[in-house]
Coordinates of C-alpha atoms and ligand atoms in Angstrom, one line a residue:
M18 CA 8.5 82.5 155.4
A19 CA 10.1 85.3 157.4
E20 CA 7.9 87.9 158.9
Q21 CA 7.0 91.3 157.5
A22 CA 7.0 94.6 159.4
F23 CA 6.1 98.2 159.4
V24 CA 9.2 100.3 160.3
T25 CA 9.5 103.9 161.5
L26 CA 12.2 106.1 163.0
A27 CA 12.2 108.4 166.1
T28 CA 15.1 110.7 166.4
N29 CA 13.9 112.7 169.4
D30 CA 11.0 112.8 171.8
S31 CA 8.8 114.9 169.5
Y32 CA 9.1 112.3 166.7
A33 CA 8.7 109.6 169.3
K34 CA 5.2 110.9 170.0
G35 CA 4.5 110.6 166.3
A36 CA 5.8 107.1 166.2
M37 CA 3.6 106.1 169.2
V38 CA 0.5 107.5 167.4
L39 CA 1.5 105.9 164.1
A40 CA 1.7 102.4 165.8
K41 CA -1.6 102.9 167.6
S42 CA -3.2 103.9 164.2
L43 CA -1.8 100.7 162.5
R44 CA -3.1 98.5 165.4
K45 CA -6.4 100.3 165.4
H46 CA -6.8 99.3 161.7
K47 CA -5.8 95.7 162.6
T48 CA -2.5 95.2 160.9
S49 CA -1.3 91.7 160.9
K50 CA 2.3 92.8 160.6
K51 CA 5.0 93.3 163.2
L52 CA 5.9 96.9 164.2
V53 CA 9.5 98.1 164.5
V54 CA 10.8 101.5 165.6
L55 CA 14.4 102.6 165.1
V56 CA 15.4 105.1 167.8
G57 CA 18.2 107.5 167.8
P58 CA 20.4 108.2 170.9
H59 CA 18.5 111.4 171.8
V60 CA 15.2 109.7 172.6
S61 CA 14.6 109.8 176.4
D62 CA 14.4 106.6 178.5
Q63 CA 10.8 107.4 179.2
S64 CA 9.9 107.6 175.5
R65 CA 11.8 104.4 174.8
A66 CA 9.9 102.6 177.6
V67 CA 6.6 103.6 176.1
L68 CA 7.8 102.6 172.6
H69 CA 8.7 99.2 174.0
K70 CA 5.1 98.8 175.2
I71 CA 3.6 99.7 171.8
Y72 CA 6.1 98.2 169.3
D73 CA 7.2 94.6 168.8
E74 CA 10.8 95.7 168.4
V75 CA 12.7 98.8 169.4
R76 CA 16.1 99.1 167.9
L77 CA 18.6 101.7 169.1
V78 CA 20.6 103.0 166.2
D79 CA 23.7 105.1 167.1
V80 CA 25.5 105.6 163.9
M81 CA 28.5 107.2 165.7
D82 CA 28.8 104.0 167.7
S83 CA 28.3 101.5 165.0
G84 CA 32.0 101.0 164.2
D85 CA 31.3 100.0 160.6
T86 CA 30.8 101.6 157.2
A87 CA 28.0 103.6 158.6
H88 CA 30.4 105.2 161.0
L89 CA 32.8 105.9 158.2
A90 CA 30.0 107.5 156.1
M91 CA 29.1 109.6 159.1
M92 CA 32.7 110.9 159.4
K93 CA 32.7 112.0 155.8
R94 CA 29.2 113.3 155.8
P95 CA 28.2 114.4 159.3
D96 CA 25.3 116.4 157.8
L97 CA 23.6 113.1 156.8
G98 CA 23.2 111.9 160.4
V99 CA 19.4 111.4 160.4
T100 CA 19.5 109.9 156.9
L101 CA 22.1 107.3 157.9
T102 CA 20.0 106.4 160.8
K103 CA 17.0 105.9 158.6
L104 CA 18.9 103.8 156.1
H105 CA 19.5 101.4 159.0
C106 CA 16.1 99.9 158.2
W107 CA 17.8 97.8 155.5
T108 CA 19.6 95.9 158.2
L109 CA 16.4 94.4 159.5
T110 CA 17.2 91.2 157.7
H111 CA 15.0 89.0 160.0
Y112 CA 12.1 90.4 158.0
S113 CA 11.5 89.4 154.4
K114 CA 9.8 92.7 153.4
C115 CA 9.0 96.0 155.2
V116 CA 7.1 99.2 154.7
F117 CA 8.8 102.2 156.1
M118 CA 6.6 105.1 157.3
D119 CA 7.8 108.5 158.6
A120 CA 6.8 109.2 162.2
D121 CA 4.7 112.2 161.0
T122 CA 2.2 109.9 159.1
L123 CA -1.1 108.5 160.4
V124 CA -2.9 105.5 159.0
V125 CA -6.6 105.9 158.5
S126 CA -7.3 102.5 157.0
N127 CA -5.7 99.1 156.8
I128 CA -2.8 99.2 154.4
D129 CA -1.4 95.6 154.7
E130 CA -1.9 95.2 151.0
L131 CA 1.2 97.4 150.5
F132 CA 3.2 94.2 151.2
D133 CA 2.1 92.9 147.8
R134 CA 4.4 95.5 146.2
E135 CA 8.1 95.2 145.6
E136 CA 11.1 97.3 146.5
L137 CA 11.2 100.2 146.0
S138 CA 7.6 101.2 145.9
A139 CA 6.6 104.7 146.9
A140 CA 4.3 107.6 146.1
P141 CA 5.3 110.5 143.9
D142 CA 6.4 113.6 145.7
P143 CA 3.9 116.4 145.6
G144 CA 6.6 118.9 144.6
W145 CA 8.3 116.9 141.9
P146 CA 6.4 113.9 140.6
D147 CA 9.4 112.3 138.9
F148 CA 10.8 111.8 142.4
F149 CA 9.2 109.6 145.0
N150 CA 8.3 110.9 148.5
S151 CA 10.3 108.9 151.0
G152 CA 7.7 109.2 153.7
V153 CA 6.2 105.8 152.9
F154 CA 8.0 103.1 150.9
V155 CA 8.2 99.3 150.5
F156 CA 11.6 97.7 150.7
R157 CA 13.4 94.4 151.2
P158 CA 16.0 94.4 154.0
S159 CA 19.3 93.3 152.8
N160 CA 22.9 93.8 154.1
E161 CA 24.1 94.0 150.5
T162 CA 21.7 96.9 149.7
Y163 CA 22.5 98.5 152.9
S164 CA 26.2 98.7 152.2
K165 CA 25.6 99.9 148.7
L166 CA 23.4 102.6 150.1
L167 CA 26.1 103.7 152.5
Q168 CA 28.6 103.7 149.7
Y169 CA 26.3 105.8 147.6
C170 CA 25.9 108.2 150.5
T171 CA 29.6 108.6 151.0
E172 CA 30.3 109.1 147.3
H173 CA 27.4 111.2 146.2
G174 CA 25.9 112.7 149.3
S175 CA 22.2 113.7 149.0
F176 CA 21.0 116.3 146.6
D177 CA 18.4 117.6 149.0
G178 CA 20.4 117.0 152.2
G179 CA 18.1 114.3 153.4
D180 CA 17.1 110.7 152.9
Q181 CA 14.7 111.6 150.0
G182 CA 17.7 112.7 147.9
V183 CA 19.8 109.7 148.7
L184 CA 17.0 107.2 148.0
N185 CA 15.9 108.9 144.8
G186 CA 19.5 109.0 143.6
F187 CA 20.1 105.3 144.5
F188 CA 16.8 104.0 143.1
S189 CA 17.0 106.4 140.2
D190 CA 15.0 104.3 137.8
W191 CA 11.9 104.5 139.9
S192 CA 10.1 107.0 137.7
T193 CA 10.5 104.9 134.5
A194 CA 11.2 101.3 135.5
D195 CA 8.0 99.7 136.8
I196 CA 4.7 101.4 137.2
T197 CA 3.5 99.0 139.9
K198 CA 6.1 100.6 142.1
H199 CA 4.1 103.9 142.0
L200 CA 1.7 104.0 144.8
P201 CA -1.6 105.7 144.1
F202 CA -2.8 109.0 145.5
I203 CA -4.5 107.4 148.6
Y204 CA -1.0 106.6 150.0
N205 CA 0.2 110.0 149.0
M206 CA -2.4 112.1 151.0
S207 CA -0.1 114.7 152.3
S208 CA -2.0 117.3 154.3
I209 CA -0.7 120.0 152.0
A210 CA -1.9 118.0 149.0
I211 CA -5.3 117.7 150.5
Y212 CA -5.6 121.4 150.6
T213 CA -4.0 122.1 147.2
Y214 CA -6.0 119.4 145.5
L215 CA -9.3 119.9 147.2
P216 CA -11.3 118.7 144.2
A217 CA -9.2 115.5 144.1
F218 CA -9.6 115.2 147.9
K219 CA -13.4 115.5 147.6
Q220 CA -13.3 112.6 145.1
Y221 CA -10.7 110.4 146.9
G222 CA -10.7 111.7 150.4
A223 CA -13.1 109.0 151.7
N224 CA -10.5 106.5 150.4
A225 CA -7.6 108.1 152.2
K226 CA -5.3 105.5 153.7
V227 CA -2.3 107.4 154.9
V228 CA -2.0 111.1 155.9
H229 CA 1.4 112.6 155.9
F230 CA 1.7 115.8 158.0
L231 CA 4.3 117.5 155.8
G232 CA 5.6 121.0 156.6
Q233 CA 6.8 122.8 159.6
M234 CA 3.8 122.4 161.9
K235 CA 3.5 118.8 163.1
P236 CA 0.5 117.5 165.0
W237 CA 2.5 117.6 168.2
S238 CA 3.3 121.3 167.6
Y239 CA -0.3 122.2 168.6
T240 CA -2.1 121.9 171.9
Y241 CA -5.4 120.1 172.4
D242 CA -8.4 120.5 174.7
P243 CA -9.5 116.9 175.4
K244 CA -12.8 118.0 177.0
Q245 CA -14.0 119.9 174.0
R246 CA -12.0 117.8 171.5
R247 CA -10.5 120.8 169.9
V248 CA -7.1 121.4 168.5
R249 CA -5.8 124.9 169.6
G250 CA -3.3 127.2 168.0
D251 CA -3.1 128.5 164.5
V252 CA -4.5 125.5 162.8
Q253 CA -3.1 126.2 159.4
E254 CA -4.9 125.4 156.2
A255 CA -2.1 123.1 155.4
S256 CA -3.2 120.6 158.1
H257 CA -6.5 119.0 157.4
P258 CA -8.3 119.6 160.6
S259 CA -10.2 116.4 160.8
F260 CA -7.1 114.3 160.4
L261 CA -5.3 116.5 162.9
L262 CA -8.2 115.8 165.3
E263 CA -7.9 112.1 164.7
W264 CA -4.2 112.2 165.5
W265 CA -4.9 114.1 168.8
A266 CA -7.8 111.8 169.7
L267 CA -5.5 108.8 169.5
Y268 CA -2.6 110.5 171.2
S269 CA -4.6 112.0 174.1
S270 CA -6.6 108.8 174.9
E271 CA -4.0 106.1 174.3
V272 CA -0.5 107.5 174.4
V273 CA -0.6 110.3 177.0
P274 CA -1.6 108.1 179.9
M275 CA 1.4 105.8 179.1
L276 CA 3.7 108.7 179.0
F277 CA 2.5 110.1 182.3
R278 CA 3.0 106.7 183.9
E279 CA 6.7 106.6 182.7
Y280 CA 7.4 110.2 183.7
G281 CA 6.0 109.8 187.2
D282 CA 6.9 112.8 189.2
Q283 CA 9.2 114.3 186.6
P284 CA 7.9 117.2 184.5
F285 CA 6.2 116.2 181.3
H286 CA 4.2 118.3 178.8
S287 CA 1.8 116.2 176.8
G288 CA 0.4 119.2 174.8
C289 CA -3.1 118.6 176.3
E290 CA -4.4 121.6 178.1
E291 CA -5.2 119.8 181.3
D292 CA -1.6 119.4 182.2
V293 CA -1.3 123.1 183.3
A294 CA -4.6 124.8 183.7
P295 CA -4.5 128.1 181.8
S296 CA -4.7 131.1 184.0
Q297 CA -7.9 132.9 183.5
D298 CA -7.0 136.5 184.2
A299 CA -3.6 136.7 182.6
P300 CA -3.8 136.6 178.9
L301 CA -0.9 134.8 177.4
P302 CA 1.3 136.9 175.1
M303 CA 2.5 133.8 173.2
S304 CA 0.3 131.1 171.9
S305 CA 0.6 127.9 173.8
A306 CA 1.9 126.1 170.8
E307 CA 4.7 128.6 170.4
R308 CA 5.5 128.3 174.1
K309 CA 5.4 124.6 174.0
Q310 CA 7.8 124.6 171.0
K311 CA 10.2 126.9 172.9
W312 CA 9.9 124.7 175.9
E313 CA 10.7 121.6 173.9
Q314 CA 13.7 123.4 172.5
G315 CA 14.9 124.0 176.0
Q316 CA 14.1 127.7 175.8
A317 CA 11.3 127.9 178.4
D318 CA 10.8 131.5 179.6
Y319 CA 11.7 130.8 183.2
M320 CA 11.9 134.4 184.1
G321 CA 8.5 135.3 182.6
I322 CA 5.6 133.2 181.7
D323 CA 7.1 129.8 182.7
S324 CA 8.6 131.2 185.9
F325 CA 7.9 129.3 189.1
D326 CA 5.6 132.0 190.4
N327 CA 3.4 131.8 187.3
I328 CA 3.2 128.1 187.3
Q329 CA 2.4 128.2 191.0
K330 CA -0.4 130.6 190.2
K331 CA -1.8 128.4 187.6
L332 CA -1.6 125.4 189.8
D333 CA -3.4 127.4 192.6
A334 CA -6.1 128.5 190.2
F335 CA -6.5 124.9 189.0
L336 CA -6.7 123.5 192.5
K337 CA -9.3 126.0 193.6
Ligands
LIG424 C1 13.5 116.1 165.9 O1 14.0 115.4 164.7 C2 13.6 115.8 163.5 C3 14.2 115.0 162.4 O2 14.3 113.7 162.6 C4 13.9 117.3 163.3 O3 13.4 117.8 162.0 C5 13.3 118.1 164.4 O4 13.8 119.5 164.3 C6 13.8 117.6 165.7 N1 13.1 118.3 166.8 C7 13.7 118.7 167.9 C8 12.8 119.5 168.9 O5 14.9 118.6 168.1
LIG425 C1 23.2 91.2 158.2 O1 24.1 91.8 159.1 C2 23.8 91.7 160.5 C3 24.8 92.5 161.3 O2 26.1 92.3 160.8 C4 23.8 90.2 160.9 O3 23.4 90.1 162.2 C5 22.7 89.5 160.0 O4 22.7 88.1 160.3 C6 23.0 89.7 158.5 N1 21.9 89.2 157.8 C7 22.1 88.3 156.8 C8 20.8 87.8 156.1 O5 23.2 87.9 156.5
LIG426 C1 0.5 112.3 144.4 O1 0.1 113.6 145.0 C2 0.3 114.7 144.1 C3 -0.3 115.9 144.8 O2 0.2 115.9 146.0 C4 -0.4 114.4 142.7 O3 -0.1 115.5 141.9 C5 0.1 113.1 142.2 O4 -0.7 112.9 141.0 C6 -0.2 112.0 143.1 N1 0.3 110.8 142.6 C7 -0.5 109.8 142.2 C8 0.1 108.6 141.7 O5 -1.7 109.8 142.4

């Protein structure tokens, strides 16, 4: 029998961090399945090198380069770039069945039993329960399904501009066809849902299996103090603090050392506060999370807070 695999997608270095932690969490909970990551062309060599060490298979997906129907779909619908990359998971035909998980999910328990379910199994979306959330779903790789999906994309686009719209359109009988394809609440533990449905969380929280960090702020948008084991920044109510902490504990202890090894002498910001010791006398006008975000967007404040002088000062203070 062909093997089975968990599959995720990393489109840039931020999401690559998520993918690294997701794989570590799957291994920590002793999955017996293979781990596969699809990477887009914008992921750095260093991130790819680390992904190679953590995943069984790293597959580069460059839709613009694929020269097939995916390329054609991309020409017609350039807005669907990331979606088309995600749909590539159906081409993993050397696996008999797979579970796709977004890179902003974290596994807090073994979930191999998901492979007992059939395509397309998914949890209801918190916003609109007749639709499924495409953050976690069970599927069967198939070149035939893949080309039908591409055709669907080209003809119909996506009603929400992303993969959730395409998949709900294509698998449109999900809400009525077969109730075993509806995953229960424990696979549907979005961090927003935990807050909104606190009573339900109190009842089911101990059984949580997957946490999905929905919303703007992702775990890697924060900073972390490894000594005190505290997440810094405006920890919004939307992100359940204990799961956020769990993400950071895995990331800082198991992923960050691997990233530093790959980056060597080149600058790399892990998000852990030890990287750059905070200056004690100069209060920071921007939160470090905001600064980090700007930095990641290539908008470091080189004339001000991130100027060489300031960094030098911090290093001096740190070395003293
Ligand atoms: C990384 O990719 C995700 C989608 O895959 C996107 O939402 C996010 O804005 C990207 N982040 C950066 C810093 O480019
Ligand atoms: C699906 O297509 C890929 C790429 O064209 C090919 O390598 C693979 O063997 C195909 N799988 C099957 C089961 O035909
Ligand atoms: C999935 O989560 C939403 C809240 O986020 C909830 O309303 C819905 O009932 C859940 N689905 C199932 C099958 O438990």
